[in-house]
Structures are given as structure tokens and as C-alpha cells.
Amino acid sequence: MDGGNQSVLSEFVLLGLCHSWNIQILLFIIFCMLYLIIVSGNIIIVILIITDSNLHSPMYFFLANLSFVDMLLSSVTTPKMITDLLREKKTIHFGGCMSQIFFSHFIPGLEMVLLVIMAYDRYVAICKPLHYSTIMSLKNCTGLVMTSWALGFLHAMSQIVVTVRLPFCGSKEIDSFFCDTPLVIKLACIDSYNLEILMNVHCGVVAITCFILLLISYTYILLAVRKSSKTGASKALSTCTAHVTVVVLFFGPCIFIYVWPLSNTGVNKFLAVFYSVFTPLLNPLVYTLRNKEMKNAIKKFRNYYVDSKGNN
């Protein structure tokens, strides 16, 4: 395959979400508001966890990392999608397209591993409480987070090193609002059928492996909870319910996009929007609204802000 394909095709044309100008204006307003909420909400969670000493535990350390990653996830495609809603011709340079492909696999791959780590943290806390402080020490927690970044990077590299070397010389229209690997591969001047299957299988293996590990963790947790007291079981289930909700919200669209791809373009676009906009929006809501310690931290932060403002 020719590595100098940029001289043949310098940019791609994104067809976007829809063709109605009025709908695009409406979507522009909605997605602008949602993106601001995503960024500000996740920043607040990170600040609360850093500043509140009651939240200095492994679970909230991972939650702060998840909020940061969610902010990155929404920033991979959403800003470009928002600005394109006001443009008649939606184009993206070759380098920008390859960057979107890289980060749209790097960040989700990282988040998948991070969700597995958070499930493991809950498993250790519930199933091995006496060894929790030793197993989930700050050094080990930091190592686990660094591992998630490394694995996400390796997953993204396996996608981009193949895609960037494809010879593009024909159609340059991508029927989506961002550069997604399967859609970009279809534009290559080769028989891409086997390559599409290979790339989807690779993504599917990563997603299914992480999902199976999550199922194993929560199965052990449920078995342990059955043997504990009602009070302990209720608290454990409350904590795990938030994690399970986030897992379903994250893996649901991912499985349909890569593991079980649909031929309906409209459905794929909806799932991609849900994946990049609504999942990062819902994650902080799930963790803050269902978590007593987070709600207390928010109240303390709000009272401190009100008192400081009143004194001034």
C-alpha cells in the first residue's frame, strides 16, 4: 500500500447528521449547551475529588480519572460536529481525519480498561475488605491507571497504522459527522471487505473482553453480597448500581457500532452521537445523583462558595 496517499487525497467531505438547515441550527444550540454541561460537570467532579479530603480514596481517584477521560471523549468529535452544523460544506483535512480515528479509539479503549479497573476496585472492597488498603494502595492505583492509558494507546495505534497507509484516490464523502474507521476504509482504492471485518473484529475483541471481565467482577460481587448483612448488601448494591449503569451506557452503543454493526446509517449516526455526547453527559449525573458522599461534597462546595461570596 502507498504511504503517500495524502498527495492524492488531501481532505474528506463529511455529510453530517442531516441536510435540513433549520434542524442543524436547532442541533447546534442543543449540542453547544450539552457540551458546556459535559465539560463543566466533569471539571467540577474532578475539583471536588481533589479538594475534599473525604473523597481521597481509590474509588474516587478512579472516578476523577473517568470524569477527565469522559471530557476528552466528548472533545474528540463534538466540537468539530458543532462547528460543522453552521457550515454548508463540511470538510476535514487528511491529518485531522486520521487524528479523529486515533483518538476515537484511544479514549474509548482507555475508558473500557478504566471501567474494568473500577469494577475490580469494587470487587476488592466488597470481597476482600481486610486486604483492600494493601491491594489498592496509591502506587497500585496509579499503576492501574497508567496501564489503562498504555492499553488504550496500543489499541489506537493498531487502528491508525493500517488506516493511514491506505491508498485513497476515489470518493472522499463520509456519511457521518466524524471520521470513523469502517467508513474511511470503504473509501480506499482496494478491496476493503476483509480489512473492514478484521478491524471490526479487533474492536469487538477489545470490547467483549472488557465486558466479560466486568461481568465476572460483578458476578463475584453479587455472590459476596448475598452472604453479607442486609445493610452491607444494600450499600454494596447501591455503589455497584452506578457502575453497572455507566457500563451499560458505554458498552451498549459500542457493541452496536463495532461488534454488531447495523446497515441503517441513521441508527449508526444516533448511536455515535449517544456515544460521544450523551454518555459523557450521563456518567457524572449517575455518579453524583446516586452517591451520598458526592452529594455531600457538592453541598459543602456550594455552601463554601455562598459564604465566600457573602463575605465579599
CSV table of N, CA, C and O in Angstrom, one decimal, residues 22-144:
chain,number,residue,atom,x,y,z
A,22,ASN,N,-32.7,24.3,9.2
A,22,ASN,CA,-33.4,24.6,10.4
A,22,ASN,C,-33.0,23.6,11.5
A,22,ASN,O,-32.8,23.9,12.7
A,23,ILE,N,-33.0,22.3,11.2
A,23,ILE,CA,-32.7,21.3,12.1
A,23,ILE,C,-31.2,21.4,12.6
A,23,ILE,O,-30.9,21.2,13.8
A,24,GLN,N,-30.3,21.8,11.7
A,24,GLN,CA,-28.9,21.9,12.0
A,24,GLN,C,-28.7,23.1,13.0
A,24,GLN,O,-27.9,23.0,13.9
A,25,ILE,N,-29.5,24.1,12.9
A,25,ILE,CA,-29.4,25.3,13.8
A,25,ILE,C,-29.9,24.8,15.2
A,25,ILE,O,-29.3,25.2,16.2
A,26,LEU,N,-31.0,24.1,15.2
A,26,LEU,CA,-31.5,23.6,16.5
A,26,LEU,C,-30.5,22.6,17.1
A,26,LEU,O,-30.3,22.7,18.4
A,27,LEU,N,-29.9,21.7,16.4
A,27,LEU,CA,-28.9,20.8,16.9
A,27,LEU,C,-27.7,21.6,17.4
A,27,LEU,O,-27.1,21.2,18.4
A,28,PHE,N,-27.3,22.6,16.7
A,28,PHE,CA,-26.2,23.5,17.1
A,28,PHE,C,-26.4,24.0,18.5
A,28,PHE,O,-25.5,23.9,19.4
A,29,ILE,N,-27.6,24.6,18.8
A,29,ILE,CA,-27.9,25.1,20.1
A,29,ILE,C,-27.9,24.0,21.1
A,29,ILE,O,-27.3,24.2,22.2
A,30,ILE,N,-28.5,22.9,20.8
A,30,ILE,CA,-28.6,21.8,21.8
A,30,ILE,C,-27.3,21.2,22.1
A,30,ILE,O,-26.9,21.1,23.3
A,31,PHE,N,-26.4,20.9,21.1
A,31,PHE,CA,-25.1,20.3,21.4
A,31,PHE,C,-24.2,21.3,22.0
A,31,PHE,O,-23.3,20.9,22.8
A,32,CYS,N,-24.3,22.6,21.7
A,32,CYS,CA,-23.5,23.6,22.4
A,32,CYS,C,-23.7,23.5,23.9
A,32,CYS,O,-22.8,23.5,24.7
A,33,MET,N,-25.0,23.5,24.3
A,33,MET,CA,-25.4,23.5,25.7
A,33,MET,C,-24.9,22.2,26.3
A,33,MET,O,-24.4,22.2,27.5
A,34,LEU,N,-25.1,21.1,25.7
A,34,LEU,CA,-24.7,19.8,26.2
A,34,LEU,C,-23.2,19.7,26.4
A,34,LEU,O,-22.8,19.2,27.4
A,35,TYR,N,-22.5,20.2,25.4
A,35,TYR,CA,-21.0,20.1,25.5
A,35,TYR,C,-20.5,21.0,26.7
A,35,TYR,O,-19.6,20.6,27.4
A,36,LEU,N,-21.1,22.2,26.9
A,36,LEU,CA,-20.7,23.0,28.0
A,36,LEU,C,-21.0,22.3,29.4
A,36,LEU,O,-20.2,22.4,30.3
A,37,ILE,N,-22.2,21.7,29.4
A,37,ILE,CA,-22.5,20.9,30.6
A,37,ILE,C,-21.6,19.8,30.9
A,37,ILE,O,-21.2,19.5,32.0
A,38,ILE,N,-21.2,19.1,29.8
A,38,ILE,CA,-20.3,17.9,30.0
A,38,ILE,C,-18.9,18.4,30.5
A,38,ILE,O,-18.4,17.8,31.5
A,39,VAL,N,-18.4,19.4,29.9
A,39,VAL,CA,-17.1,19.9,30.3
A,39,VAL,C,-17.1,20.5,31.7
A,39,VAL,O,-16.3,20.1,32.6
A,40,SER,N,-18.1,21.4,32.0
A,40,SER,CA,-18.2,22.0,33.3
A,40,SER,C,-18.5,20.9,34.4
A,40,SER,O,-17.9,20.9,35.5
A,41,GLY,N,-19.4,20.0,34.1
A,41,GLY,CA,-19.8,18.9,35.1
A,41,GLY,C,-18.6,18.1,35.5
A,41,GLY,O,-18.4,17.8,36.6
A,42,ASN,N,-17.9,17.6,34.5
A,42,ASN,CA,-16.8,16.7,34.7
A,42,ASN,C,-15.6,17.5,35.4
A,42,ASN,O,-14.9,16.9,36.3
A,43,ILE,N,-15.4,18.7,35.1
A,43,ILE,CA,-14.4,19.5,35.8
A,43,ILE,C,-14.8,19.7,37.2
A,43,ILE,O,-13.9,19.6,38.1
A,44,ILE,N,-16.0,19.9,37.5
A,44,ILE,CA,-16.5,20.1,38.9
A,44,ILE,C,-16.2,18.8,39.7
A,44,ILE,O,-15.8,18.8,40.9
A,45,ILE,N,-16.5,17.6,39.1
A,45,ILE,CA,-16.3,16.4,39.8
A,45,ILE,C,-14.8,16.2,40.1
A,45,ILE,O,-14.4,15.8,41.2
A,46,VAL,N,-13.9,16.5,39.2
A,46,VAL,CA,-12.5,16.4,39.4
A,46,VAL,C,-12.1,17.3,40.5
A,46,VAL,O,-11.3,16.9,41.4
A,47,ILE,N,-12.5,18.6,40.5
A,47,ILE,CA,-12.2,19.5,41.5
A,47,ILE,C,-12.7,19.1,42.9
A,47,ILE,O,-11.9,19.2,43.9
A,48,LEU,N,-13.9,18.6,43.0
A,48,LEU,CA,-14.5,18.1,44.2
A,48,LEU,C,-13.6,17.0,44.8
A,48,LEU,O,-13.3,17.0,46.0
A,49,ILE,N,-13.2,16.1,44.0
A,49,ILE,CA,-12.5,14.9,44.5
A,49,ILE,C,-11.1,15.3,44.9
A,49,ILE,O,-10.5,14.8,45.9
A,50,ILE,N,-10.5,16.3,44.2
A,50,ILE,CA,-9.2,16.8,44.6
A,50,ILE,C,-9.2,17.6,45.9
A,50,ILE,O,-8.3,17.4,46.8
A,51,THR,N,-10.2,18.4,46.1
A,51,THR,CA,-10.2,19.3,47.2
A,51,THR,C,-10.9,18.8,48.5
A,51,THR,O,-10.6,19.2,49.6
A,52,ASP,N,-11.8,17.8,48.3
A,52,ASP,CA,-12.5,17.2,49.5
A,52,ASP,C,-11.7,16.0,50.0
A,52,ASP,O,-11.6,15.0,49.4
A,53,SER,N,-11.2,16.1,51.3
A,53,SER,CA,-10.4,15.0,51.9
A,53,SER,C,-11.3,13.8,52.1
A,53,SER,O,-10.7,12.7,52.1
A,54,ASN,N,-12.6,13.9,52.2
A,54,ASN,CA,-13.4,12.7,52.4
A,54,ASN,C,-13.5,11.9,51.1
A,54,ASN,O,-14.0,10.7,51.2
A,55,LEU,N,-13.1,12.4,50.0
A,55,LEU,CA,-13.1,11.7,48.7
A,55,LEU,C,-11.8,11.2,48.3
A,55,LEU,O,-11.6,10.8,47.1
A,56,HIS,N,-10.8,11.3,49.2
A,56,HIS,CA,-9.5,10.8,48.9
A,56,HIS,C,-9.4,9.3,49.1
A,56,HIS,O,-8.7,8.8,50.1
A,57,SER,N,-10.0,8.6,48.2
A,57,SER,CA,-10.0,7.1,48.3
A,57,SER,C,-9.8,6.5,46.9
A,57,SER,O,-10.0,7.3,45.9
A,58,PRO,N,-9.4,5.3,46.7
A,58,PRO,CA,-9.2,4.7,45.4
A,58,PRO,C,-10.4,4.8,44.5
A,58,PRO,O,-10.3,5.1,43.3
A,59,MET,N,-11.6,4.6,45.1
A,59,MET,CA,-12.8,4.7,44.2
A,59,MET,C,-13.0,6.0,43.6
A,59,MET,O,-13.3,6.2,42.4
A,60,TYR,N,-12.8,7.1,44.4
A,60,TYR,CA,-12.9,8.5,43.8
A,60,TYR,C,-11.7,8.9,43.0
A,60,TYR,O,-11.8,9.7,42.1
A,61,PHE,N,-10.6,8.3,43.3
A,61,PHE,CA,-9.4,8.5,42.4
A,61,PHE,C,-9.7,8.0,41.0
A,61,PHE,O,-9.4,8.7,40.0
A,62,PHE,N,-10.3,6.9,40.9
A,62,PHE,CA,-10.7,6.3,39.6
A,62,PHE,C,-11.8,7.1,39.0
A,62,PHE,O,-11.9,7.3,37.7
A,63,LEU,N,-12.7,7.6,39.8
A,63,LEU,CA,-13.9,8.4,39.3
A,63,LEU,C,-13.4,9.7,38.7
A,63,LEU,O,-13.9,10.2,37.7
A,64,ALA,N,-12.4,10.3,39.4
A,64,ALA,CA,-11.8,11.6,38.8
A,64,ALA,C,-11.1,11.3,37.5
A,64,ALA,O,-11.3,12.1,36.6
A,65,ASN,N,-10.5,10.2,37.4
A,65,ASN,CA,-9.9,9.8,36.1
A,65,ASN,C,-10.9,9.6,35.0
A,65,ASN,O,-10.8,10.0,33.9
A,66,LEU,N,-12.0,8.9,35.4
A,66,LEU,CA,-13.1,8.7,34.5
A,66,LEU,C,-13.7,10.0,34.0
A,66,LEU,O,-14.0,10.1,32.8
A,67,SER,N,-13.9,10.9,34.9
A,67,SER,CA,-14.5,12.2,34.5
A,67,SER,C,-13.6,12.9,33.5
A,67,SER,O,-14.1,13.5,32.6
A,68,PHE,N,-12.3,12.9,33.8
A,68,PHE,CA,-11.3,13.5,32.9
A,68,PHE,C,-11.4,12.9,31.5
A,68,PHE,O,-11.4,13.5,30.5
A,69,VAL,N,-11.4,11.5,31.5
A,69,VAL,CA,-11.5,10.8,30.2
A,69,VAL,C,-12.8,11.1,29.5
A,69,VAL,O,-12.8,11.2,28.3
A,70,ASP,N,-13.9,11.2,30.2
A,70,ASP,CA,-15.2,11.5,29.6
A,70,ASP,C,-15.1,12.8,28.9
A,70,ASP,O,-15.7,13.0,27.9
A,71,MET,N,-14.4,13.8,29.6
A,71,MET,CA,-14.3,15.1,29.0
A,71,MET,C,-13.5,15.0,27.7
A,71,MET,O,-13.9,15.7,26.7
A,72,LEU,N,-12.5,14.2,27.7
A,72,LEU,CA,-11.7,14.0,26.4
A,72,LEU,C,-12.5,13.3,25.4
A,72,LEU,O,-12.5,13.6,24.2
A,73,LEU,N,-13.3,12.3,25.8
A,73,LEU,CA,-14.2,11.5,24.9
A,73,LEU,C,-15.1,12.5,24.1
A,73,LEU,O,-15.3,12.3,22.9
A,74,SER,N,-15.7,13.4,24.8
A,74,SER,CA,-16.7,14.3,24.2
A,74,SER,C,-16.0,15.3,23.3
A,74,SER,O,-16.6,15.9,22.4
A,75,SER,N,-14.7,15.6,23.6
A,75,SER,CA,-14.0,16.6,22.8
A,75,SER,C,-13.3,16.1,21.6
A,75,SER,O,-12.8,16.9,20.8
A,76,VAL,N,-13.4,14.8,21.3
A,76,VAL,CA,-12.7,14.2,20.1
A,76,VAL,C,-13.5,14.6,18.9
A,76,VAL,O,-12.9,15.0,17.9
A,77,THR,N,-14.8,14.5,18.9
A,77,THR,CA,-15.6,14.7,17.7
A,77,THR,C,-16.7,15.8,17.9
A,77,THR,O,-17.1,16.5,16.9
A,78,THR,N,-17.1,16.1,19.1
A,78,THR,CA,-18.2,17.1,19.4
A,78,THR,C,-17.9,18.5,18.9
A,78,THR,O,-18.8,19.1,18.2
A,79,PRO,N,-16.8,19.1,19.2
A,79,PRO,CA,-16.5,20.5,18.8
A,79,PRO,C,-16.5,20.6,17.3
A,79,PRO,O,-17.1,21.6,16.7
A,80,LYS,N,-16.0,19.6,16.6
A,80,LYS,CA,-16.0,19.7,15.1
A,80,LYS,C,-17.4,19.5,14.6
A,80,LYS,O,-17.8,20.2,13.6
A,81,MET,N,-18.2,18.6,15.2
A,81,MET,CA,-19.6,18.4,14.8
A,81,MET,C,-20.4,19.7,15.0
A,81,MET,O,-21.2,20.0,14.1
A,82,ILE,N,-20.2,20.4,16.1
A,82,ILE,CA,-20.9,21.6,16.4
A,82,ILE,C,-20.6,22.7,15.4
A,82,ILE,O,-21.5,23.3,14.8
A,83,THR,N,-19.3,22.9,15.1
A,83,THR,CA,-19.0,24.0,14.1
A,83,THR,C,-19.4,23.6,12.7
A,83,THR,O,-19.8,24.5,11.9
A,84,ASP,N,-19.4,22.3,12.4
A,84,ASP,CA,-19.9,21.9,11.0
A,84,ASP,C,-21.4,22.1,10.8
A,84,ASP,O,-21.8,22.2,9.7
A,85,LEU,N,-22.1,22.2,11.9
A,85,LEU,CA,-23.6,22.4,11.8
A,85,LEU,C,-23.9,23.8,11.2
A,85,LEU,O,-25.0,24.0,10.7
A,86,LEU,N,-22.9,24.7,11.3
A,86,LEU,CA,-23.1,26.0,10.7
A,86,LEU,C,-22.4,26.2,9.4
A,86,LEU,O,-22.4,27.3,8.8
A,87,ARG,N,-21.8,25.1,8.9
A,87,ARG,CA,-21.2,25.2,7.6
A,87,ARG,C,-21.9,24.4,6.5
A,87,ARG,O,-22.5,23.4,6.7
A,88,GLU,N,-21.9,25.0,5.3
A,88,GLU,CA,-22.6,24.4,4.2
A,88,GLU,C,-21.7,23.2,3.7
A,88,GLU,O,-22.3,22.1,3.4
A,89,LYS,N,-20.4,23.5,3.6
A,89,LYS,CA,-19.5,22.4,3.2
A,89,LYS,C,-18.7,22.0,4.4
A,89,LYS,O,-17.9,22.7,4.9
A,90,LYS,N,-18.9,20.7,4.7
A,90,LYS,CA,-18.2,20.2,5.9
A,90,LYS,C,-17.0,19.3,5.4
A,90,LYS,O,-17.2,18.2,5.0
A,91,THR,N,-15.8,19.9,5.6
A,91,THR,CA,-14.6,19.1,5.2
A,91,THR,C,-13.7,18.9,6.4
A,91,THR,O,-13.8,19.7,7.4
A,92,ILE,N,-12.8,18.0,6.2
A,92,ILE,CA,-11.8,17.7,7.3
A,92,ILE,C,-10.5,17.3,6.6
A,92,ILE,O,-10.6,16.4,5.6
A,93,HIS,N,-9.4,17.9,6.9
A,93,HIS,CA,-8.1,17.6,6.3
A,93,HIS,C,-7.7,16.1,6.6
A,93,HIS,O,-8.2,15.6,7.6
A,94,PHE,N,-6.9,15.6,5.8
A,94,PHE,CA,-6.4,14.2,6.0
A,94,PHE,C,-5.9,14.0,7.4
A,94,PHE,O,-6.2,13.0,8.0
A,95,GLY,N,-5.0,14.9,7.8
A,95,GLY,CA,-4.4,14.7,9.1
A,95,GLY,C,-5.4,14.8,10.2
A,95,GLY,O,-5.3,14.1,11.2
A,96,GLY,N,-6.4,15.7,10.1
A,96,GLY,CA,-7.4,15.8,11.1
A,96,GLY,C,-8.3,14.6,11.1
A,96,GLY,O,-8.7,14.2,12.2
A,97,CYS,N,-8.5,14.0,10.0
A,97,CYS,CA,-9.3,12.8,9.9
A,97,CYS,C,-8.6,11.6,10.6
A,97,CYS,O,-9.2,10.9,11.4
A,98,MET,N,-7.3,11.5,10.3
A,98,MET,CA,-6.5,10.4,11.0
A,98,MET,C,-6.4,10.7,12.5
A,98,MET,O,-6.4,9.7,13.3
A,99,SER,N,-6.4,11.9,12.9
A,99,SER,CA,-6.3,12.2,14.3
A,99,SER,C,-7.6,11.8,15.0
A,99,SER,O,-7.6,11.3,16.1
A,100,GLN,N,-8.7,12.1,14.3
A,100,GLN,CA,-10.0,11.7,14.9
A,100,GLN,C,-10.1,10.2,15.0
A,100,GLN,O,-10.6,9.7,16.0
A,101,ILE,N,-9.6,9.4,14.0
A,101,ILE,CA,-9.6,8.0,14.1
A,101,ILE,C,-8.8,7.5,15.3
A,101,ILE,O,-9.2,6.6,16.0
A,102,PHE,N,-7.6,8.1,15.4
A,102,PHE,CA,-6.7,7.7,16.5
A,102,PHE,C,-7.3,7.9,17.9
A,102,PHE,O,-7.4,7.0,18.7
A,103,PHE,N,-7.8,9.2,18.1
A,103,PHE,CA,-8.3,9.5,19.4
A,103,PHE,C,-9.7,8.9,19.7
A,103,PHE,O,-10.1,8.6,20.8
A,104,SER,N,-10.5,8.6,18.6
A,104,SER,CA,-11.8,7.9,18.8
A,104,SER,C,-11.6,6.5,19.2
A,104,SER,O,-12.6,5.8,19.5
A,105,HIS,N,-10.4,5.9,19.1
A,105,HIS,CA,-10.1,4.6,19.5
A,105,HIS,C,-9.3,4.6,20.8
A,105,HIS,O,-9.4,3.7,21.7
A,106,PHE,N,-8.4,5.6,20.9
A,106,PHE,CA,-7.5,5.7,22.1
A,106,PHE,C,-8.4,6.0,23.4
A,106,PHE,O,-8.2,5.3,24.4
A,107,ILE,N,-9.2,7.0,23.3
A,107,ILE,CA,-10.0,7.4,24.5
A,107,ILE,C,-11.0,6.3,24.9
A,107,ILE,O,-11.1,5.9,26.1
A,108,PRO,N,-11.8,5.8,24.0
A,108,PRO,CA,-12.8,4.7,24.4
A,108,PRO,C,-12.0,3.5,24.9
A,108,PRO,O,-12.5,2.8,25.8
A,109,GLY,N,-10.9,3.1,24.2
A,109,GLY,CA,-10.1,1.9,24.7
A,109,GLY,C,-9.6,2.1,26.1
A,109,GLY,O,-9.7,1.2,26.9
A,110,LEU,N,-9.1,3.4,26.4
A,110,LEU,CA,-8.7,3.7,27.7
A,110,LEU,C,-9.8,3.6,28.7
A,110,LEU,O,-9.7,3.1,29.8
A,111,GLU,N,-11.0,4.1,28.3
A,111,GLU,CA,-12.2,4.1,29.2
A,111,GLU,C,-12.7,2.7,29.5
A,111,GLU,O,-13.1,2.4,30.6
A,112,MET,N,-12.6,1.9,28.5
A,112,MET,CA,-13.1,0.5,28.7
A,112,MET,C,-12.2,-0.2,29.8
A,112,MET,O,-12.7,-0.8,30.7
A,113,VAL,N,-10.9,0.0,29.7
A,113,VAL,CA,-10.0,-0.6,30.7
A,113,VAL,C,-10.2,0.1,32.1
A,113,VAL,O,-10.2,-0.6,33.1
A,114,LEU,N,-10.4,1.4,32.1
A,114,LEU,CA,-10.7,2.1,33.3
A,114,LEU,C,-11.9,1.6,34.0
A,114,LEU,O,-12.0,1.4,35.3
A,115,LEU,N,-13.0,1.3,33.3
A,115,LEU,CA,-14.2,0.8,33.8
A,115,LEU,C,-14.0,-0.6,34.4
A,115,LEU,O,-14.6,-1.0,35.5
A,116,VAL,N,-13.1,-1.4,33.8
A,116,VAL,CA,-12.8,-2.7,34.3
A,116,VAL,C,-12.0,-2.6,35.6
A,116,VAL,O,-12.3,-3.3,36.6
A,117,ILE,N,-11.1,-1.6,35.7
A,117,ILE,CA,-10.3,-1.3,36.9
A,117,ILE,C,-11.3,-0.9,38.0
A,117,ILE,O,-11.1,-1.3,39.2
A,118,MET,N,-12.3,-0.1,37.7
A,118,MET,CA,-13.2,0.4,38.7
A,118,MET,C,-14.0,-0.8,39.3
A,118,MET,O,-14.4,-0.8,40.4
A,119,ALA,N,-14.4,-1.7,38.4
A,119,ALA,CA,-15.1,-2.9,38.8
A,119,ALA,C,-14.2,-3.8,39.7
A,119,ALA,O,-14.7,-4.3,40.7
A,120,TYR,N,-13.0,-3.9,39.4
A,120,TYR,CA,-12.0,-4.6,40.2
A,120,TYR,C,-11.9,-4.0,41.6
A,120,TYR,O,-11.8,-4.7,42.6
A,121,ASP,N,-11.9,-2.6,41.6
A,121,ASP,CA,-11.8,-1.9,42.9
A,121,ASP,C,-13.0,-2.2,43.8
A,121,ASP,O,-12.8,-2.5,44.9
A,122,ARG,N,-14.2,-2.3,43.2
A,122,ARG,CA,-15.4,-2.6,43.9
A,122,ARG,C,-15.3,-4.1,44.4
A,122,ARG,O,-15.8,-4.4,45.5
A,123,TYR,N,-14.8,-5.0,43.5
A,123,TYR,CA,-14.6,-6.4,43.9
A,123,TYR,C,-13.7,-6.6,45.1
A,123,TYR,O,-14.1,-7.3,46.0
A,124,VAL,N,-12.6,-5.9,45.1
A,124,VAL,CA,-11.6,-6.0,46.2
A,124,VAL,C,-12.3,-5.4,47.5
A,124,VAL,O,-12.2,-5.9,48.6
A,125,ALA,N,-13.0,-4.2,47.3
A,125,ALA,CA,-13.6,-3.6,48.5
A,125,ALA,C,-14.7,-4.5,49.2
A,125,ALA,O,-14.8,-4.5,50.4
A,126,ILE,N,-15.4,-5.2,48.3
A,126,ILE,CA,-16.5,-6.0,48.9
A,126,ILE,C,-16.1,-7.4,49.2
A,126,ILE,O,-16.6,-8.0,50.2
A,127,CYS,N,-15.3,-8.0,48.4
A,127,CYS,CA,-14.9,-9.4,48.6
A,127,CYS,C,-13.7,-9.6,49.4
A,127,CYS,O,-13.5,-10.7,50.0
A,128,LYS,N,-12.8,-8.6,49.5
A,128,LYS,CA,-11.6,-8.7,50.2
A,128,LYS,C,-11.3,-7.4,51.0
A,128,LYS,O,-10.3,-6.8,50.9
A,129,PRO,N,-12.2,-7.1,51.9
A,129,PRO,CA,-12.1,-5.8,52.6
A,129,PRO,C,-10.9,-5.7,53.5
A,129,PRO,O,-10.4,-4.6,53.7
A,130,LEU,N,-10.5,-6.8,54.1
A,130,LEU,CA,-9.3,-6.7,55.0
A,130,LEU,C,-8.0,-6.4,54.3
A,130,LEU,O,-7.1,-5.9,54.8
A,131,HIS,N,-8.0,-6.7,53.0
A,131,HIS,CA,-6.7,-6.5,52.2
A,131,HIS,C,-6.9,-5.3,51.3
A,131,HIS,O,-6.0,-5.1,50.4
A,132,TYR,N,-8.0,-4.6,51.4
A,132,TYR,CA,-8.3,-3.5,50.4
A,132,TYR,C,-7.2,-2.4,50.4
A,132,TYR,O,-6.7,-2.0,49.3
A,133,SER,N,-6.8,-1.9,51.6
A,133,SER,CA,-5.8,-0.8,51.6
A,133,SER,C,-4.5,-1.2,51.1
A,133,SER,O,-3.7,-0.4,50.5
A,134,THR,N,-4.1,-2.5,51.2
A,134,THR,CA,-2.8,-3.0,50.7
A,134,THR,C,-2.9,-3.2,49.1
A,134,THR,O,-2.0,-2.7,48.4
A,135,ILE,N,-4.0,-3.8,48.7
A,135,ILE,CA,-4.1,-4.1,47.2
A,135,ILE,C,-4.3,-2.8,46.5
A,135,ILE,O,-3.7,-2.6,45.4
A,136,MET,N,-5.2,-1.9,47.0
A,136,MET,CA,-5.5,-0.7,46.3
A,136,MET,C,-4.7,0.5,46.9
A,136,MET,O,-5.3,1.5,47.2
A,137,SER,N,-3.4,0.3,47.0
A,137,SER,CA,-2.6,1.4,47.5
A,137,SER,C,-2.5,2.5,46.4
A,137,SER,O,-2.8,2.2,45.2
A,138,LEU,N,-2.0,3.7,46.8
A,138,LEU,CA,-1.9,4.7,45.8
A,138,LEU,C,-0.9,4.3,44.7
A,138,LEU,O,-1.2,4.6,43.5
A,139,LYS,N,0.1,3.6,45.0
A,139,LYS,CA,1.1,3.2,44.0
A,139,LYS,C,0.4,2.2,43.0
A,139,LYS,O,0.6,2.4,41.8
A,140,ASN,N,-0.3,1.3,43.5
A,140,ASN,CA,-1.0,0.3,42.7
A,140,ASN,C,-2.1,1.0,41.8
A,140,ASN,O,-2.3,0.6,40.6
A,141,CYS,N,-2.8,1.9,42.4
A,141,CYS,CA,-3.9,2.6,41.7
A,141,CYS,C,-3.3,3.4,40.6
A,141,CYS,O,-3.9,3.4,39.4
A,142,THR,N,-2.2,4.1,40.8
A,142,THR,CA,-1.6,4.9,39.8
A,142,THR,C,-1.1,4.0,38.7
A,142,THR,O,-1.2,4.3,37.5
A,143,GLY,N,-0.5,2.8,39.0
A,143,GLY,CA,-0.1,1.9,38.1
A,143,GLY,C,-1.2,1.3,37.2
A,143,GLY,O,-1.0,1.2,36.0
A,144,LEU,N,-2.4,1.1,37.8
A,144,LEU,CA,-3.5,0.6,37.0
A,144,LEU,C,-4.0,1.7,36.0
A,144,LEU,O,-4.4,1.3,34.9
